[in-house]
Coordinates of C-alpha atoms in Angstrom, one line a residue:
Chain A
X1 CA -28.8 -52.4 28.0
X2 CA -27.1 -52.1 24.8
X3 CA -26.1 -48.4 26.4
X4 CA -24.0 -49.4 29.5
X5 CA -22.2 -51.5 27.8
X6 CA -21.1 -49.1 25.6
X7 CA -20.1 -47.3 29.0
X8 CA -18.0 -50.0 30.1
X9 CA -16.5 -50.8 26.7
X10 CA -16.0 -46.9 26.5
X11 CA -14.4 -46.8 29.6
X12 CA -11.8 -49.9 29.2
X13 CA -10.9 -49.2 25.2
X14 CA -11.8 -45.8 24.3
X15 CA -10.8 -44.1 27.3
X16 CA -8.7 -46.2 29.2
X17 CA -7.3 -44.5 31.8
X18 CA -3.7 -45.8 31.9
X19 CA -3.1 -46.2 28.0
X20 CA -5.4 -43.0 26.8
X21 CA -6.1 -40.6 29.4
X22 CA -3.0 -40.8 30.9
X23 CA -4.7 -40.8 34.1
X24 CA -3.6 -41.5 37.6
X25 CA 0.1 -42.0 36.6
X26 CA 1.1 -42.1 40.2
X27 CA -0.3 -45.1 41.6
X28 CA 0.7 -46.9 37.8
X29 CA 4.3 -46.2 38.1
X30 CA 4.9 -46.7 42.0
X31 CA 2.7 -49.8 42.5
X32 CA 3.2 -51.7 39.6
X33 CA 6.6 -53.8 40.8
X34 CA 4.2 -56.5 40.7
X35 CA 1.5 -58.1 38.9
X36 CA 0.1 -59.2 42.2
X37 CA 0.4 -55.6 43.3
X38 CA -0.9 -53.9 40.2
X39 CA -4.1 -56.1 40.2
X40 CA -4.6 -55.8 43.7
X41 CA -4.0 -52.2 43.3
X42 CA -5.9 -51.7 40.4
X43 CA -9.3 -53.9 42.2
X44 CA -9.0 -51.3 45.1
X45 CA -9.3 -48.6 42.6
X46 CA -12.3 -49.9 41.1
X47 CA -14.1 -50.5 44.0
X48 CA -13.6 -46.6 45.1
X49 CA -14.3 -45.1 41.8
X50 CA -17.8 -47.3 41.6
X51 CA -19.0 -46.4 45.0
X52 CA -17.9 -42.7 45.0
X53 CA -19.5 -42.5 41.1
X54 CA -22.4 -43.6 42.7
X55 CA -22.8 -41.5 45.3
X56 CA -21.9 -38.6 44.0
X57 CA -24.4 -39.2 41.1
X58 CA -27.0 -39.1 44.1
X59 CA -25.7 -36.2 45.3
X60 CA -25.6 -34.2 41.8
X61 CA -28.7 -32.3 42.2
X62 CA -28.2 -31.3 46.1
X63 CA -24.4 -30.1 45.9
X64 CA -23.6 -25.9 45.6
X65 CA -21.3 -25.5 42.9
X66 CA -18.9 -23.5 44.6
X67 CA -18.2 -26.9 47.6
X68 CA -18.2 -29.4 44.6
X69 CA -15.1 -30.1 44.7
X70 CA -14.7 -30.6 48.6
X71 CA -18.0 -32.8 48.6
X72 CA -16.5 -35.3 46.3
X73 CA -13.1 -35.8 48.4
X74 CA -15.4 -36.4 50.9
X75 CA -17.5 -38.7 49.4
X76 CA -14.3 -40.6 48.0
X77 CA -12.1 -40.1 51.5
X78 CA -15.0 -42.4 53.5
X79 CA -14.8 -45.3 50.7
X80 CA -11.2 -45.2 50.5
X81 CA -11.4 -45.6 55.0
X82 CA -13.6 -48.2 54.1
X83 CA -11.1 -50.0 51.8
X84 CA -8.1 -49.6 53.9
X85 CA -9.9 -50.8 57.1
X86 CA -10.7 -53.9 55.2
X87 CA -8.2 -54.7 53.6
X88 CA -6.3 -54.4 56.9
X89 CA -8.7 -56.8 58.5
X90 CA -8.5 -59.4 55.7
X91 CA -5.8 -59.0 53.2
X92 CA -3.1 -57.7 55.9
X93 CA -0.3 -58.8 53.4
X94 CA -1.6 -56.7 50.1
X95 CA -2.5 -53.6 52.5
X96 CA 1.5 -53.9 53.6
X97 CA 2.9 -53.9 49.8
X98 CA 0.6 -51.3 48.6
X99 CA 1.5 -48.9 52.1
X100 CA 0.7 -45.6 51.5
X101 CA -0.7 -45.9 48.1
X102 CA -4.7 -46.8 49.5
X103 CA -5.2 -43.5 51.4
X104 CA -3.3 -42.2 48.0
X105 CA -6.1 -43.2 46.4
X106 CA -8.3 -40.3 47.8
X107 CA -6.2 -37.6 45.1
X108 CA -6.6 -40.2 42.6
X109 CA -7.0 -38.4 39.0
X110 CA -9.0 -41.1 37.7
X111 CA -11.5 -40.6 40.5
X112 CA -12.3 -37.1 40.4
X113 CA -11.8 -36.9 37.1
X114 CA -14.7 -38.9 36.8
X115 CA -16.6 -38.2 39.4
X116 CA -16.2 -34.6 37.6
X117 CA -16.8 -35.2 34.2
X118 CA -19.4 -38.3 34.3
X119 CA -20.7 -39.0 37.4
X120 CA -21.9 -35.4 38.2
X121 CA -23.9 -35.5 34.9
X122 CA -25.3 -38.9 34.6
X123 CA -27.5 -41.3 36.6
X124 CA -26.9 -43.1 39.1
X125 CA -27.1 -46.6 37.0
X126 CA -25.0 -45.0 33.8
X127 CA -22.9 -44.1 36.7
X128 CA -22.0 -47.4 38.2
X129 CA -21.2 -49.1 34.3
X130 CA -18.6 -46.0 33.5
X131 CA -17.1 -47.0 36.9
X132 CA -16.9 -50.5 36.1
X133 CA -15.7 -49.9 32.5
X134 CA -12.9 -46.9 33.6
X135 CA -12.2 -49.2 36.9
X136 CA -11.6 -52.3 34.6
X137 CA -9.5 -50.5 31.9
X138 CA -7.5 -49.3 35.1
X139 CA -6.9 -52.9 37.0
X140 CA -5.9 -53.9 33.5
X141 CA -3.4 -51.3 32.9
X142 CA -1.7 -51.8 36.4
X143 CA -1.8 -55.6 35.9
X144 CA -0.3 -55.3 32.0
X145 CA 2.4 -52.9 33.1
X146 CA 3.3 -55.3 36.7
X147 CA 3.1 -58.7 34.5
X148 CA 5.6 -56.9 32.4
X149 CA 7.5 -55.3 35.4
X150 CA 7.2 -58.5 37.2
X151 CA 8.3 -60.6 34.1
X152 CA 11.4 -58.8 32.9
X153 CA 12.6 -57.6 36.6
X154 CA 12.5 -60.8 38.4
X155 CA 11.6 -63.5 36.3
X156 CA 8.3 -64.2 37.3
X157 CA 4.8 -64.0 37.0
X158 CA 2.3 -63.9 39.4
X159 CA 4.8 -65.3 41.7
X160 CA 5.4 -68.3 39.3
X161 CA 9.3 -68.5 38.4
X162 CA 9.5 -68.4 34.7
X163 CA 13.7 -68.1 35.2
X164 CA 16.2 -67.9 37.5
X165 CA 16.0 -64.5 39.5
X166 CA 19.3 -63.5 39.1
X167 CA 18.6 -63.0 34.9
X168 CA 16.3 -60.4 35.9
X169 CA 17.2 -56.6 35.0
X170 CA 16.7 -55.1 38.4
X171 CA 16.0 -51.9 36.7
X172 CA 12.6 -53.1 35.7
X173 CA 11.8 -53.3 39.1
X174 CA 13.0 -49.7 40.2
X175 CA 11.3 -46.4 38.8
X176 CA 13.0 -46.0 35.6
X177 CA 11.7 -49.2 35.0
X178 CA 8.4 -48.2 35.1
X179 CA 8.4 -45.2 32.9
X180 CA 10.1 -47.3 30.0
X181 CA 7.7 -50.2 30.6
X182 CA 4.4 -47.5 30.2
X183 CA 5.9 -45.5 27.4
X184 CA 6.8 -49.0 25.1
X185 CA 3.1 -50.4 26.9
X186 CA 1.9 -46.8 25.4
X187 CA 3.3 -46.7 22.1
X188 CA 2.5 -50.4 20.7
X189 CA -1.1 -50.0 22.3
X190 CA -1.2 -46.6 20.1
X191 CA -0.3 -48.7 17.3
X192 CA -2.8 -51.6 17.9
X193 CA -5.6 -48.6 17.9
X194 CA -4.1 -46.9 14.9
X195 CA -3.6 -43.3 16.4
Chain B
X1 CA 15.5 -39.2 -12.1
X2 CA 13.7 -36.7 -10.1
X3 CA 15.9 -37.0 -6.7
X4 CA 19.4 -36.4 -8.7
X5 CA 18.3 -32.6 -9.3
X6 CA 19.7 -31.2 -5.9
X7 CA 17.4 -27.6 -5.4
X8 CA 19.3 -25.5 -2.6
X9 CA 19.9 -22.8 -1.6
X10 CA 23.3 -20.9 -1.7
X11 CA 25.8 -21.0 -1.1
X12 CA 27.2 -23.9 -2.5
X13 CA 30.0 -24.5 -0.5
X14 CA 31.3 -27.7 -0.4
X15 CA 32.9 -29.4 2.4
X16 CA 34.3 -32.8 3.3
X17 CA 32.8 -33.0 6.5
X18 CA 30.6 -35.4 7.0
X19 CA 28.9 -38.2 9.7
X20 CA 31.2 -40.6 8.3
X21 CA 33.7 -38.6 8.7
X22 CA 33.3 -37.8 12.1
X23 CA 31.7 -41.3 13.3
X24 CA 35.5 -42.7 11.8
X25 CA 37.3 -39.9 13.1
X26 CA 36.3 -40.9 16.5
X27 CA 36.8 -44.7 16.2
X28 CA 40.1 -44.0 15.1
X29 CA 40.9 -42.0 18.0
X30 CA 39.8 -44.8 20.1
X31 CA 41.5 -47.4 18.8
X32 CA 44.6 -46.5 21.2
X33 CA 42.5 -47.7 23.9
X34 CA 41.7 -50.5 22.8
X35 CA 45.1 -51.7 21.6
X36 CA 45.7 -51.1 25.5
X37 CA 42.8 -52.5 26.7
X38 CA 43.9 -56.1 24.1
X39 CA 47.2 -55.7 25.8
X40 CA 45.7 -55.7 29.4
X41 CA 42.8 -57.9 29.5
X42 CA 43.4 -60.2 26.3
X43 CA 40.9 -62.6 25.3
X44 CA 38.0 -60.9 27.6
X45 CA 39.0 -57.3 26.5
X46 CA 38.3 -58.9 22.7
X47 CA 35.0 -61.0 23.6
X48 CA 33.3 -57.7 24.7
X49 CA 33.8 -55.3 22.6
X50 CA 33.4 -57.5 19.3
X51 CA 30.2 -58.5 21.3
X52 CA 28.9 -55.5 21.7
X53 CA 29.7 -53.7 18.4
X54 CA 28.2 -56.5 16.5
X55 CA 25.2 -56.7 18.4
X56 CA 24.7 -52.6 18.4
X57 CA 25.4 -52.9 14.5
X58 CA 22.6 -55.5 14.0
X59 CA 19.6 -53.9 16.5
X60 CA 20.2 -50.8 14.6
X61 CA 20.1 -52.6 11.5
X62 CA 17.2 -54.9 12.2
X63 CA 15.2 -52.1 13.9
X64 CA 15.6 -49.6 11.1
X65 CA 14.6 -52.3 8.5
X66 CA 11.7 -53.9 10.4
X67 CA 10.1 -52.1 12.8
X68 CA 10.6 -48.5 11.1
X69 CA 10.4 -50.2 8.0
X70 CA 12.6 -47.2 6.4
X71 CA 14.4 -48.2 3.4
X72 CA 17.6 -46.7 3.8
X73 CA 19.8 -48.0 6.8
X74 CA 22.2 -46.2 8.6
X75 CA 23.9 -48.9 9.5
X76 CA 27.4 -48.1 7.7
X77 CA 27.4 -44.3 8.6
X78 CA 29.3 -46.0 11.7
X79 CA 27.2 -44.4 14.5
X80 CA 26.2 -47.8 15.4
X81 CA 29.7 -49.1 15.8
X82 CA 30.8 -46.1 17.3
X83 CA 28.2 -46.6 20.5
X84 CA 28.8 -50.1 20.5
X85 CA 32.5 -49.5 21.0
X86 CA 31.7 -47.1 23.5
X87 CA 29.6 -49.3 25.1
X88 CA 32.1 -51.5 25.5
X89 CA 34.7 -49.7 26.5
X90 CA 32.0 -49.0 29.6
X91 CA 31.9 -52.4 30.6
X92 CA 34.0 -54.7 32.9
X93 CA 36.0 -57.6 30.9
X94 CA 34.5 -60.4 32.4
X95 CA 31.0 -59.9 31.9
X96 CA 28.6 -62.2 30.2
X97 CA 27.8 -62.3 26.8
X98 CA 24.1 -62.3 27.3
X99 CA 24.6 -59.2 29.9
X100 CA 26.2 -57.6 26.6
X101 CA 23.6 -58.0 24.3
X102 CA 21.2 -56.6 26.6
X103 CA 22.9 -53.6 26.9
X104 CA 23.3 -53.4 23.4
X105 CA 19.8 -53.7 22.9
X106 CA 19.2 -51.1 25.5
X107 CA 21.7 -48.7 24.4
X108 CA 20.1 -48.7 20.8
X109 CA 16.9 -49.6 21.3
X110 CA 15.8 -47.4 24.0
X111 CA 18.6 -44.7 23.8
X112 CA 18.5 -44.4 20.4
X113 CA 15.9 -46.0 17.5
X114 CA 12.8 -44.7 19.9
X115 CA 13.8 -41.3 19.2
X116 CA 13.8 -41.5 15.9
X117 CA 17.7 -42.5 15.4
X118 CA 20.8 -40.2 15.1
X119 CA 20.4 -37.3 15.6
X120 CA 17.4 -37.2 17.5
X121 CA 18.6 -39.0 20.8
X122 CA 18.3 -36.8 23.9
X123 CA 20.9 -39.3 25.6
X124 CA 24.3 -40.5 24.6
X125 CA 23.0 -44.3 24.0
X126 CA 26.2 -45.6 24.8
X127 CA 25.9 -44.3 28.5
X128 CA 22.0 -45.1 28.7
X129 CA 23.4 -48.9 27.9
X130 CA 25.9 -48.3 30.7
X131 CA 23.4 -47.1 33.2
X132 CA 20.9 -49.6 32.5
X133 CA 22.9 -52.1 33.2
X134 CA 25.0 -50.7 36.1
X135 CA 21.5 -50.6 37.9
X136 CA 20.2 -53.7 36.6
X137 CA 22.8 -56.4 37.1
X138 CA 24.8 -54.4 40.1
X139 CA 27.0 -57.8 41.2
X140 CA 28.5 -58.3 37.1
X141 CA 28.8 -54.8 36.5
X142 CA 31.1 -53.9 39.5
X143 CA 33.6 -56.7 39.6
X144 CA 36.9 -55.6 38.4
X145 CA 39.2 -58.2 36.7
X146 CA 42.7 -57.8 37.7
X147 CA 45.0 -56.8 34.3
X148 CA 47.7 -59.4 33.0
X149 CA 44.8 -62.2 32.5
X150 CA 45.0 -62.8 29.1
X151 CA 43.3 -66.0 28.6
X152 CA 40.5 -65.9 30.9
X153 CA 36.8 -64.6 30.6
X154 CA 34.3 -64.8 32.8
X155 CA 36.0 -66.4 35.5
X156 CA 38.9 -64.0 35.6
X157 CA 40.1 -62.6 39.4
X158 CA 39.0 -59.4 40.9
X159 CA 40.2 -56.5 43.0
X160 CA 38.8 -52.9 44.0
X161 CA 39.8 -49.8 41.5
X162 CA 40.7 -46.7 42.8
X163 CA 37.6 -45.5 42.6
X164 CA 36.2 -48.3 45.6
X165 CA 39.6 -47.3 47.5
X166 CA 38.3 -43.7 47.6
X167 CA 34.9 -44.1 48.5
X168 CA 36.1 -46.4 51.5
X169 CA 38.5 -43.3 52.7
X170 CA 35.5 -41.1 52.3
X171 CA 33.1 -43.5 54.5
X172 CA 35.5 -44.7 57.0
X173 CA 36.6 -41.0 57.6
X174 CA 40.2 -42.5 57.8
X175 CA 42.5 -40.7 55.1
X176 CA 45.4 -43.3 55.5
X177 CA 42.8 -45.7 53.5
X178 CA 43.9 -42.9 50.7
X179 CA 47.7 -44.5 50.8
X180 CA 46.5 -47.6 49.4
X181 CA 46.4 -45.9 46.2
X182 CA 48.7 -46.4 43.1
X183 CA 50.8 -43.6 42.2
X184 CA 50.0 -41.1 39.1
X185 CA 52.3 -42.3 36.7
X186 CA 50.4 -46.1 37.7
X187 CA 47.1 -44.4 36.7
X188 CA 48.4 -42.9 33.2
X189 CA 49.6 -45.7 31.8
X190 CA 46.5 -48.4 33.7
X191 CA 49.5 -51.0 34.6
X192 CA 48.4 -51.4 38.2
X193 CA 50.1 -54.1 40.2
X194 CA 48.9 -57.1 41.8
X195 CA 45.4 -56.7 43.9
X196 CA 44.0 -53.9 42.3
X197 CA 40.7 -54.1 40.1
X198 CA 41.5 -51.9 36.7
X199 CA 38.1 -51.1 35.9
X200 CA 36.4 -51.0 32.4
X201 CA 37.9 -51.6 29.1
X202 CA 38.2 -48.6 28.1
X203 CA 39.2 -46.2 30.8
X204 CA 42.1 -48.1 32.3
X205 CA 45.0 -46.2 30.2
X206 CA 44.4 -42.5 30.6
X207 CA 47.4 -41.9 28.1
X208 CA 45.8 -43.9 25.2
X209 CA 43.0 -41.6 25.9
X210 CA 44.4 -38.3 26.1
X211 CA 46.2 -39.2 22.6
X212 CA 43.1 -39.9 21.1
X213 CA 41.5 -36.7 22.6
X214 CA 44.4 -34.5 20.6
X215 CA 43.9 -36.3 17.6
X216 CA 40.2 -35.6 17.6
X217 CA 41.2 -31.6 18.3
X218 CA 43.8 -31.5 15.7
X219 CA 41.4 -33.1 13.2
X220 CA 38.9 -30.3 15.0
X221 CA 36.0 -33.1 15.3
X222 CA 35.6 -32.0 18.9
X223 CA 36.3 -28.8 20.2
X224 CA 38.8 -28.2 23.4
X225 CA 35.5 -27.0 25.4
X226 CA 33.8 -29.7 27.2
X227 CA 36.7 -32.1 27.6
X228 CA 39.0 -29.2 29.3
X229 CA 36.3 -27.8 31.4
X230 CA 34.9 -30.6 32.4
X231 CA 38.8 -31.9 33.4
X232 CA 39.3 -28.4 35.3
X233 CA 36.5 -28.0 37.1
X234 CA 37.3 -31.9 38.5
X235 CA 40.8 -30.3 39.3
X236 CA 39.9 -27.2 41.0
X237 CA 37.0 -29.0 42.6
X238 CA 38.7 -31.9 44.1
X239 CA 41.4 -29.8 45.0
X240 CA 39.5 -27.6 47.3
X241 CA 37.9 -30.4 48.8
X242 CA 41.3 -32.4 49.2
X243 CA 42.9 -29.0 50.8
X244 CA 39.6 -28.5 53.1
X245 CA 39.5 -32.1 54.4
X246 CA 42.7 -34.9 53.6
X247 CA 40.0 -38.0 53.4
X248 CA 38.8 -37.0 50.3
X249 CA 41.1 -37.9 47.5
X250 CA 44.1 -35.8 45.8
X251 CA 42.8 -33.7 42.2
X252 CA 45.4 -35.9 39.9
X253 CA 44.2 -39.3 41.2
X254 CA 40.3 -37.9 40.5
X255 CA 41.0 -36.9 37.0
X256 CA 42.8 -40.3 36.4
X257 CA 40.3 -42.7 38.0
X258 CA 37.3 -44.4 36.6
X259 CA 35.8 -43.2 33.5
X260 CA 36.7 -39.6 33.5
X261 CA 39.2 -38.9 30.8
X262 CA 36.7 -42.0 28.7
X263 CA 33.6 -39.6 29.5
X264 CA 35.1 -36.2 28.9
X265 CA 37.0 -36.9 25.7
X266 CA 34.7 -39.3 23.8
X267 CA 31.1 -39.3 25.6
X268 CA 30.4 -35.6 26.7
X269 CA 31.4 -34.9 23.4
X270 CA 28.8 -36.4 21.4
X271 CA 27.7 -34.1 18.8
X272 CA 23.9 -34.6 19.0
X273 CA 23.9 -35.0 23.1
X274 CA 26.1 -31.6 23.9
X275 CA 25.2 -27.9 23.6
X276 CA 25.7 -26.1 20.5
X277 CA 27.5 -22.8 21.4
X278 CA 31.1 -22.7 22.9
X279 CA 29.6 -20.9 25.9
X280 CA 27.0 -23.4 25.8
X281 CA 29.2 -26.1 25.9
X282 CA 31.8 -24.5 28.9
X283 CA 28.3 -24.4 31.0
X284 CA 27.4 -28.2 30.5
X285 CA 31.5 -28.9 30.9
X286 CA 31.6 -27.2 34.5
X287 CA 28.2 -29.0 35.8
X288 CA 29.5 -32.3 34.7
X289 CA 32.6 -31.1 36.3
X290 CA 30.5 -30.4 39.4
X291 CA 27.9 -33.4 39.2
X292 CA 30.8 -36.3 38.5
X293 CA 32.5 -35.2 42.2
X294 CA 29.7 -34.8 43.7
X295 CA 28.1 -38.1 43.0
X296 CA 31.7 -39.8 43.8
X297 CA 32.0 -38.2 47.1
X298 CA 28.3 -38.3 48.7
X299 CA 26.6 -40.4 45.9
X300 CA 25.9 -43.9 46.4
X301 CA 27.6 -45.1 43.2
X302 CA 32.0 -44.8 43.4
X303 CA 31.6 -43.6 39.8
X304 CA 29.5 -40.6 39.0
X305 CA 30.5 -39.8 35.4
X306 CA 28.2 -41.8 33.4
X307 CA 25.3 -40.3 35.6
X308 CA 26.6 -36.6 35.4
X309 CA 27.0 -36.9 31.4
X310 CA 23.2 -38.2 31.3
X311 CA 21.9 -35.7 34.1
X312 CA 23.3 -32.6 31.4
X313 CA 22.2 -34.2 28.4
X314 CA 18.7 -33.7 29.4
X315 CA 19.6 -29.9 30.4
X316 CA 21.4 -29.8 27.0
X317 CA 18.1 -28.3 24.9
X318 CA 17.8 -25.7 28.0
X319 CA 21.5 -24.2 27.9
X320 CA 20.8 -24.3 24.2
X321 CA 17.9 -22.3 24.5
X322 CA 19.9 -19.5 26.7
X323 CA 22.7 -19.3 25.0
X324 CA 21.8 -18.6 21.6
X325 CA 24.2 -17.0 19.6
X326 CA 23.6 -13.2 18.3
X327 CA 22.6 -13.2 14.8
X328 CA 24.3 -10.8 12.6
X329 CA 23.6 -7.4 12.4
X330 CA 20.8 -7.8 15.1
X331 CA 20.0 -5.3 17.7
X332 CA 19.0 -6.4 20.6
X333 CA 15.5 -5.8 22.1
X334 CA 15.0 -3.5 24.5
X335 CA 14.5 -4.9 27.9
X336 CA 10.7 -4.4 29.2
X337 CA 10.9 -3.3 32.9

């Protein structure tokens, strides 16, 4: 037991995708305007990575090396139709803000990347924790960076009005805003771990 | 004891120049403008700049002290005051106090202290300031008080500048909007009449500026480079275009509107955010040149200058990189085919 948790806590600390690996820096900047909509984006995420990590753990043994690469997008294409079919049946509003970004999430970096360097080399079990560890450390990223977003752009958080609206920077809320956000979110989380 | 034994190498020239020197040098050649600016806008004209000076000179001070934790500060080499003037001279006269400190923050917090302080900023802080809050706070930033207000702040009247005039004639496709314009001598001296919108602080008298520009030549703390190629690629830009098609604007009113004369002389200018060389710096004067019109004519801002100063300080390491200067007695290689 003791060793999947070490896979989750490895995947949310020491390799967290937003903060270390730098991973999957598309989705982080362009969904983040919201905390609602980095959580949400960062849940959808998770649930991919730990069904695809999965699989493809499964299908280690039986794939040709040459077709890897074209087996996994596979693998993670049908989970990502399966997300964006039910999100659009249940959560029509979340599937509206996040648009394109959920079919995006088939060229996903984190994905691959660790449906390349973990999944394809470990069980199927070892396999699910990493994709809860790396899938948490990634919902939190997204939700630190739209809390801050959220929270400096539009006084609010959550949807809860800390201040008036019009005190917000409206940069926060455009791209710029995001890349100052991660880099100041990057450097003081470098300085919590000491780097 | 150790650190008063100076080991260099020679020569051992000594010079007077230094960053006080030159940080001085240009305040001094500013304060025309804002003499001007006191005489225009008064009371609002003061609030803002003291504002933004002081609260430049105490972010670089409280940032060096306790988040770098360096000993020294550079708090009196004038650098600080120098962007916070700048800064605003970039700003309307009736915007808020708290709007000004976050700019101030911005301008030397993000454009400045993250990079490690002067002389290792990739972007004139003064301008990142600007720009941050030009897109932030859209509504404050882009109402222009009338001039003659001398008492009033915040709640001071507005008009459009020039600038709005211009991009109206450009979107309507109507080139009579273009008559609505003040005359040249109008937009040397800033004294426009009744219903017009100056603009910032700092750019409404392009006299005051160009007076400080020759006093910064003579004193040779800036070069006649960027400012005059950056002025007459405006000219001969905006003149082809005004010859080609009458609704965009004649070249005299360009180079005298918004913050072009402000940017050329005392932001492009900046020692650490402009290409080393003289060729160097004719290449990043003619693309700001280029950039400025082009983001006043098709852009969706009226002003482009800010943007085109920012856009070429990030090409500035690149135009160093080509244009290298010979070295002495080198031969150059022999090109490989």
């Amino acid at each position: 037991m003791k060793k999947y948790l070490d896979i989750i806590v490895n995947g949310f600390v020491k390799e967290n995708p937003t903060f270390v690996l730098m991973l999957g820096m598309c989705p982080t900047l362009a969904t983040t305007t919201s905390a609602i909509n980095g959580l949400s984006m960062g849940l959808a995420t998770m649930f991919v990575l730990i069904c695809s990590n999965l699989v493809i753990s499964f299908l280690k043994n039986l794939t040709p090396d040459k077709v890897h690469i074209p087996v996994y997008i596979a693998v993670i294409a049908t989970f990502v139709t399966v997300l964006q079919l039910m999100l659009k049946a249940y959560l029509p509003e979340i599937d509206a803000s996040l648009g394109l970004f959920i079919p995006l999430i088939v060229v996903n970096c984190v994905i691959l990347g660790r449906a390349e360097s973990f999944a394809s080399k470990n069980g199927p079990l070892a396999s699910i924790f990493d994709g809860i560890g790396i899938g948490l450390g990634f919902t939190f990223g997204l939700t630190l960076l739209g809390i801050c977003r959220e929270f400096l752009g539009s006084g609010s958080v959550f949807g809860v009005i800390l201040f008036p609206e019009s005190y917000g920077a409206l940069m926060f809320i455009l791209p710029p805003g995001a890349f100052i956000t991660l880099g100041f979110l990057v450097a003081i989380v470098n300085k919590i771990r000491g780097v | 004891m150790a650190n008063k034994l100076v080991v260099s190498l020679s020569p051992h020239a000594h010079g007077t120049d230094s960053v006080e020197r030159n940080m001085y040098g240009v305040i001094l050649a500013l304060l025309p403008a804002l003499i001007v600016s006191f005489c225009y806008f008064g009371l609002g004209s003061a609030v803002v700049c003291l504002t933004s000076v002081a609260a430049c000179v105490f972010f670089e001070w409280a940032i060096t002290r306790f988040i770098l934790k360096r000993e020294k500060t550079t708090v009196l080499d004038g650098s600080a005051i120098l962007t916070g003037l700048l800064l605003g001279f970039n700003l309307p006269s009736n915007l808020p106090i708290w709007i000004i400190l976050i700019g101030a923050l911005v301008a030397i917090g993000v454009g400045k202290m993250t990079f490690g302080g002067l002389g290792n900023n990739p972007f004139n802080p003064a301008l990142v300031g600007r720009a941050f809050l030009l897109v932030s706070f859209p509504a404050q930033m882009t109402s222009w008080p009338l001039i003659g207000q001398l008492g009033t702040y915040t709640d001071a009247n507005t008009g459009a500048t020039p600038l709005a005039i211009m991009k109206e004639a450009i979107k309507s496709g109507d080139a009579s909007v273009l008559d609505k314009l003040p005359d040249a001598t109008t937009m040397l001296l800033g004294n426009y009449s009744n219903g017009f919108g100056a603009g910032t602080i700092g750019e409404i008298c392009g006299l005051a500026l160009i007076l400080g520009g020759c006093y910064l030549i003579w004193k040779k703390i800036i070069t006649w480079h960027i400012p005059v190629s950056i002025l007459l690629t405006v000219f001969v830009f905006s003149g082809c275009l005004h010859l080609a098609n009458p609704i965009y604007a004649n070249p005299i009113a360009e180079l005298l509107s918004g913050g072009l004369l402000l940017g050329a002389i005392f932001m492009a200018t900046d020692y650490v955010t402009s290409p080393m060389t003289h060729k160097g710096q004719l290449i990043y004067g003619v693309s700001i040149g280029l950039l400025t019109i082009v983001i006043r004519n098709w852009g969706a801002y009226p002003e482009g200058m800010s943007f085109a100063i920012l856009i070429m300080n990030a090409f500035t390491p690149l135009i160093n990189n080509y244009c290298k200067p010979k070295r002495f007695g080198e031969v150059p290689a022999k090109t490989k085919k």
